[in-house]
Amino acid sequence: KTPDEFLFSDVMAQVEHDKNAKAFVFCSSKNKIEKLQKVLSPQARKQVVCHVSAIDKAIEKINEIAPEHLELLIKNYKPYLNKIFNAGAIFLGYQTPTSSGDYWAGPSHVLPTNANAKFASGLSVMTFLKRSSIVCMNAKDSKAYKDISNFAQSEGLLWHKKSADIRIK
């Protein structure tokens, strides 16, 4: 199979969820985008938004959109992984369809939708664990107490400031 066939089938898999589903295709090849548009059904064409751009520009858009699913259908995806901050699940390379997350790898049905990947992660066992923060300071933390005092003063919280000030040596 060809990369174009992978792209087409993966786009169709995403838009078949419902009539409001969107698939964004970022591609630097106008030829590939034209080919894709020709083979998509009229309904799917309305759902697919194509952008022709360089990979770095595409990554900017990806971080802005914060997709639930992201496929990197490029041969050398490793240099780009550390630039992607907002995606629910990332599927790497031509051999990894998003449907693997739906039926095999497991993450897809618990991912943040509607751009929520900007501030939320997928559901995990950590979601169900109760955690407590533990903070311990001592008399040697004068610099920290001064910082706390300054922050409290800037917010106008005088008792917060006093609470820190009485601990400064």
PDB file of C-alpha atoms in Angstrom:
ATOM      1  CA  LYS A   1       0.000   0.000   0.000  1.00  0.00           C
ATOM      2  CA  THR A   2       1.065   3.610  -0.552  1.00  0.00           C
ATOM      3  CA  PRO A   3       1.281   6.506   1.918  1.00  0.00           C
ATOM      4  CA  ASP A   4      -1.621   8.140   0.032  1.00  0.00           C
ATOM      5  CA  GLU A   5      -3.801   5.084   0.677  1.00  0.00           C
ATOM      6  CA  PHE A   6      -2.921   5.168   4.377  1.00  0.00           C
ATOM      7  CA  LEU A   7      -3.765   8.869   4.525  1.00  0.00           C
ATOM      8  CA  PHE A   8      -7.100   8.429   2.735  1.00  0.00           C
ATOM      9  CA  SER A   9      -8.256   5.500   4.857  1.00  0.00           C
ATOM     10  CA  ASP A  10      -7.204   7.197   8.104  1.00  0.00           C
ATOM     11  CA  VAL A  11      -8.990  10.449   7.199  1.00  0.00           C
ATOM     12  CA  MET A  12     -12.141   8.503   6.317  1.00  0.00           C
ATOM     13  CA  ALA A  13     -11.911   6.604   9.610  1.00  0.00           C
ATOM     14  CA  GLN A  14     -11.963   9.901  11.500  1.00  0.00           C
ATOM     15  CA  VAL A  15     -14.796  11.575   9.621  1.00  0.00           C
ATOM     16  CA  GLU A  16     -17.036   8.522   9.825  1.00  0.00           C
ATOM     17  CA  HIS A  17     -17.580   9.175  13.560  1.00  0.00           C
ATOM     18  CA  ASP A  18     -20.280  11.742  12.823  1.00  0.00           C
ATOM     19  CA  LYS A  19     -21.214  14.555  10.457  1.00  0.00           C
ATOM     20  CA  ASN A  20     -19.577  17.142  12.716  1.00  0.00           C
ATOM     21  CA  ALA A  21     -16.234  15.328  12.977  1.00  0.00           C
ATOM     22  CA  LYS A  22     -13.307  17.206  11.494  1.00  0.00           C
ATOM     23  CA  ALA A  23     -10.049  15.911  10.144  1.00  0.00           C
ATOM     24  CA  PHE A  24      -7.235  18.374   9.625  1.00  0.00           C
ATOM     25  CA  VAL A  25      -4.622  17.410   7.061  1.00  0.00           C
ATOM     26  CA  PHE A  26      -1.394  19.349   7.072  1.00  0.00           C
ATOM     27  CA  CYS A  27       0.633  18.610   3.999  1.00  0.00           C
ATOM     28  CA  SER A  28       3.288  20.468   2.049  1.00  0.00           C
ATOM     29  CA  SER A  29       2.343  18.709  -1.200  1.00  0.00           C
ATOM     30  CA  LYS A  30      -0.449  20.467  -3.115  1.00  0.00           C
ATOM     31  CA  ASN A  31      -0.576  17.431  -5.396  1.00  0.00           C
ATOM     32  CA  LYS A  32      -1.252  15.089  -2.459  1.00  0.00           C
ATOM     33  CA  ILE A  33      -3.983  17.374  -1.115  1.00  0.00           C
ATOM     34  CA  GLU A  34      -5.652  17.583  -4.540  1.00  0.00           C
ATOM     35  CA  LYS A  35      -5.526  13.779  -4.822  1.00  0.00           C
ATOM     36  CA  LEU A  36      -7.063  13.439  -1.375  1.00  0.00           C
ATOM     37  CA  GLN A  37      -9.871  15.881  -2.155  1.00  0.00           C
ATOM     38  CA  LYS A  38     -10.700  13.960  -5.356  1.00  0.00           C
ATOM     39  CA  VAL A  39     -11.147  10.619  -3.599  1.00  0.00           C
ATOM     40  CA  LEU A  40     -13.097  11.886  -0.578  1.00  0.00           C
ATOM     41  CA  SER A  41     -16.863  11.659  -0.622  1.00  0.00           C
ATOM     42  CA  PRO A  42     -18.724  15.011  -0.798  1.00  0.00           C
ATOM     43  CA  GLN A  43     -19.672  14.719   2.897  1.00  0.00           C
ATOM     44  CA  ALA A  44     -16.098  13.927   3.889  1.00  0.00           C
ATOM     45  CA  ARG A  45     -14.796  16.828   1.783  1.00  0.00           C
ATOM     46  CA  LYS A  46     -16.863  19.182   3.967  1.00  0.00           C
ATOM     47  CA  GLN A  47     -15.283  17.682   7.080  1.00  0.00           C
ATOM     48  CA  VAL A  48     -11.652  17.727   5.991  1.00  0.00           C
ATOM     49  CA  VAL A  49      -9.764  20.957   6.357  1.00  0.00           C
ATOM     50  CA  CYS A  50      -6.496  20.937   4.438  1.00  0.00           C
ATOM     51  CA  HIS A  51      -3.608  23.265   5.007  1.00  0.00           C
ATOM     52  CA  VAL A  52      -0.553  23.401   2.819  1.00  0.00           C
ATOM     53  CA  SER A  53       2.394  24.423   4.930  1.00  0.00           C
ATOM     54  CA  ALA A  54       5.843  23.546   6.206  1.00  0.00           C
ATOM     55  CA  ILE A  55       6.017  21.018   9.038  1.00  0.00           C
ATOM     56  CA  ASP A  56       6.900  23.662  11.643  1.00  0.00           C
ATOM     57  CA  LYS A  57       3.830  25.705  10.643  1.00  0.00           C
ATOM     58  CA  ALA A  58       1.724  22.561  10.822  1.00  0.00           C
ATOM     59  CA  ILE A  59       2.983  21.910  14.362  1.00  0.00           C
ATOM     60  CA  GLU A  60       1.961  25.448  15.373  1.00  0.00           C
ATOM     61  CA  LYS A  61      -1.549  24.681  14.087  1.00  0.00           C
ATOM     62  CA  ILE A  62      -1.583  21.281  15.818  1.00  0.00           C
ATOM     63  CA  ASN A  63      -0.759  22.896  19.158  1.00  0.00           C
ATOM     64  CA  GLU A  64      -3.486  25.476  18.529  1.00  0.00           C
ATOM     65  CA  ILE A  65      -6.148  22.914  17.551  1.00  0.00           C
ATOM     66  CA  ALA A  66      -5.132  20.440  20.295  1.00  0.00           C
ATOM     67  CA  PRO A  67      -6.496  17.370  18.498  1.00  0.00           C
ATOM     68  CA  GLU A  68      -7.837  14.349  20.295  1.00  0.00           C
ATOM     69  CA  HIS A  69      -5.930  12.145  17.819  1.00  0.00           C
ATOM     70  CA  LEU A  70      -2.836  13.096  15.869  1.00  0.00           C
ATOM     71  CA  GLU A  71      -1.158  10.980  13.227  1.00  0.00           C
ATOM     72  CA  LEU A  72       2.339  11.912  12.148  1.00  0.00           C
ATOM     73  CA  LEU A  73       2.475  10.323   8.721  1.00  0.00           C
ATOM     74  CA  ILE A  74       6.054  11.280   8.038  1.00  0.00           C
ATOM     75  CA  LYS A  75       9.121   9.100   7.835  1.00  0.00           C
ATOM     76  CA  ASN A  76      11.230  11.029  10.348  1.00  0.00           C
ATOM     77  CA  TYR A  77       8.770  12.042  13.069  1.00  0.00           C
ATOM     78  CA  LYS A  78      11.187  11.944  16.046  1.00  0.00           C
ATOM     79  CA  PRO A  79      12.525  15.520  15.691  1.00  0.00           C
ATOM     80  CA  TYR A  80       8.985  16.870  15.861  1.00  0.00           C
ATOM     81  CA  LEU A  81       7.680  15.003  18.913  1.00  0.00           C
ATOM     82  CA  ASN A  82       9.207  17.408  21.431  1.00  0.00           C
ATOM     83  CA  LYS A  83       7.481  20.332  19.667  1.00  0.00           C
ATOM     84  CA  ILE A  84       3.965  18.918  20.067  1.00  0.00           C
ATOM     85  CA  PHE A  85       2.430  19.926  23.375  1.00  0.00           C
ATOM     86  CA  ASN A  86      -1.308  19.712  22.764  1.00  0.00           C
ATOM     87  CA  ALA A  87      -2.575  16.364  21.509  1.00  0.00           C
ATOM     88  CA  GLY A  88      -4.559  13.655  23.250  1.00  0.00           C
ATOM     89  CA  ALA A  89      -2.771  10.726  21.593  1.00  0.00           C
ATOM     90  CA  ILE A  90      -0.069  10.735  18.938  1.00  0.00           C
ATOM     91  CA  PHE A  91       0.171   7.903  16.426  1.00  0.00           C
ATOM     92  CA  LEU A  92       3.589   7.589  14.814  1.00  0.00           C
ATOM     93  CA  GLY A  93       4.330   6.664  11.227  1.00  0.00           C
ATOM     94  CA  TYR A  94       2.427   5.097   8.372  1.00  0.00           C
ATOM     95  CA  GLN A  95       1.956   1.759  10.118  1.00  0.00           C
ATOM     96  CA  THR A  96       0.094   3.230  13.124  1.00  0.00           C
ATOM     97  CA  PRO A  97      -3.526   4.102  12.331  1.00  0.00           C
ATOM     98  CA  THR A  98      -5.643   6.028  14.812  1.00  0.00           C
ATOM     99  CA  SER A  99      -7.974   3.046  14.906  1.00  0.00           C
ATOM    100  CA  SER A 100      -5.192   1.181  16.741  1.00  0.00           C
ATOM    101  CA  GLY A 101      -5.970   3.478  19.657  1.00  0.00           C
ATOM    102  CA  ASP A 102      -9.681   2.694  19.385  1.00  0.00           C
ATOM    103  CA  TYR A 103      -9.355  -1.077  19.302  1.00  0.00           C
ATOM    104  CA  TRP A 104      -5.911  -2.211  20.292  1.00  0.00           C
ATOM    105  CA  ALA A 105      -3.587   0.258  22.093  1.00  0.00           C
ATOM    106  CA  GLY A 106      -6.386   1.585  24.273  1.00  0.00           C
ATOM    107  CA  PRO A 107      -6.111   5.340  24.779  1.00  0.00           C
ATOM    108  CA  SER A 108      -8.669   6.743  22.347  1.00  0.00           C
ATOM    109  CA  HIS A 109     -11.921   6.474  24.249  1.00  0.00           C
ATOM    110  CA  VAL A 110     -10.607   8.421  27.209  1.00  0.00           C
ATOM    111  CA  LEU A 111      -8.864  11.337  25.480  1.00  0.00           C
ATOM    112  CA  PRO A 112      -9.588  15.048  25.894  1.00  0.00           C
ATOM    113  CA  THR A 113     -11.854  16.306  23.100  1.00  0.00           C
ATOM    114  CA  ASN A 114     -12.749  19.774  21.762  1.00  0.00           C
ATOM    115  CA  ALA A 115      -9.206  21.197  22.146  1.00  0.00           C
ATOM    116  CA  ASN A 116      -9.105  20.236  25.842  1.00  0.00           C
ATOM    117  CA  ALA A 117      -5.694  18.661  25.244  1.00  0.00           C
ATOM    118  CA  LYS A 118      -4.380  22.185  25.814  1.00  0.00           C
ATOM    119  CA  PHE A 119      -4.888  21.680  29.560  1.00  0.00           C
ATOM    120  CA  ALA A 120      -5.927  18.081  30.175  1.00  0.00           C
ATOM    121  CA  SER A 121      -4.513  14.615  29.640  1.00  0.00           C
ATOM    122  CA  GLY A 122      -6.249  11.404  28.763  1.00  0.00           C
ATOM    123  CA  LEU A 123      -7.993   9.457  31.462  1.00  0.00           C
ATOM    124  CA  SER A 124      -5.597   7.150  33.278  1.00  0.00           C
ATOM    125  CA  VAL A 125      -5.281   5.284  36.528  1.00  0.00           C
ATOM    126  CA  MET A 126      -3.868   8.544  37.972  1.00  0.00           C
ATOM    127  CA  THR A 127      -7.304  10.120  37.502  1.00  0.00           C
ATOM    128  CA  PHE A 128      -8.683   7.780  40.139  1.00  0.00           C
ATOM    129  CA  LEU A 129      -5.893   8.136  42.674  1.00  0.00           C
ATOM    130  CA  LYS A 130      -6.135  10.629  45.491  1.00  0.00           C
ATOM    131  CA  ARG A 131      -2.943  12.551  45.987  1.00  0.00           C
ATOM    132  CA  SER A 132      -1.777  15.013  48.622  1.00  0.00           C
ATOM    133  CA  SER A 133       0.933  17.607  48.302  1.00  0.00           C
ATOM    134  CA  ILE A 134       3.442  17.538  51.145  1.00  0.00           C
ATOM    135  CA  VAL A 135       5.415  20.683  51.907  1.00  0.00           C
ATOM    136  CA  CYS A 136       8.102  20.964  54.574  1.00  0.00           C
ATOM    137  CA  MET A 137      10.136  24.100  55.230  1.00  0.00           C
ATOM    138  CA  ASN A 138      12.604  24.957  57.967  1.00  0.00           C
ATOM    139  CA  ALA A 139      14.361  27.947  59.472  1.00  0.00           C
ATOM    140  CA  LYS A 140      17.001  27.831  56.729  1.00  0.00           C
ATOM    141  CA  ASP A 141      14.372  28.865  54.150  1.00  0.00           C
ATOM    142  CA  SER A 142      14.651  32.635  54.803  1.00  0.00           C
ATOM    143  CA  LYS A 143      14.875  33.437  51.090  1.00  0.00           C
ATOM    144  CA  ALA A 144      11.685  31.468  50.427  1.00  0.00           C
ATOM    145  CA  TYR A 145       9.881  33.229  53.279  1.00  0.00           C
ATOM    146  CA  LYS A 146      10.924  36.595  51.815  1.00  0.00           C
ATOM    147  CA  ASP A 147       9.593  35.549  48.398  1.00  0.00           C
ATOM    148  CA  ILE A 148       6.323  34.414  49.971  1.00  0.00           C
ATOM    149  CA  SER A 149       6.089  37.730  51.836  1.00  0.00           C
ATOM    150  CA  ASN A 150       6.661  39.720  48.630  1.00  0.00           C
ATOM    151  CA  PHE A 151       4.048  37.749  46.694  1.00  0.00           C
ATOM    152  CA  ALA A 152       1.539  38.145  49.520  1.00  0.00           C
ATOM    153  CA  GLN A 153       2.193  41.889  49.688  1.00  0.00           C
ATOM    154  CA  SER A 154       1.749  42.244  45.916  1.00  0.00           C
ATOM    155  CA  GLU A 155      -1.654  40.568  46.256  1.00  0.00           C
ATOM    156  CA  GLY A 156      -2.617  42.679  49.246  1.00  0.00           C
ATOM    157  CA  LEU A 157      -2.890  39.695  51.598  1.00  0.00           C
ATOM    158  CA  LEU A 158      -1.363  41.151  54.743  1.00  0.00           C
ATOM    159  CA  TRP A 159      -1.829  38.147  57.010  1.00  0.00           C
ATOM    160  CA  HIS A 160      -0.209  35.895  54.421  1.00  0.00           C
ATOM    161  CA  LYS A 161       2.705  38.365  54.449  1.00  0.00           C
ATOM    162  CA  LYS A 162       2.885  38.427  58.271  1.00  0.00           C
ATOM    163  CA  SER A 163       2.710  34.643  58.389  1.00  0.00           C
ATOM    164  CA  ALA A 164       5.847  34.489  56.246  1.00  0.00           C
ATOM    165  CA  ASP A 165       7.569  37.510  57.847  1.00  0.00           C
ATOM    166  CA  ILE A 166       7.525  36.057  61.368  1.00  0.00           C
ATOM    167  CA  ARG A 167       9.581  33.138  60.098  1.00  0.00           C
ATOM    168  CA  ILE A 168      12.344  35.258  58.515  1.00  0.00           C
ATOM    169  CA  LYS A 169      15.544  35.240  60.555  1.00  0.00           C
TER     170      LYS A 169
END
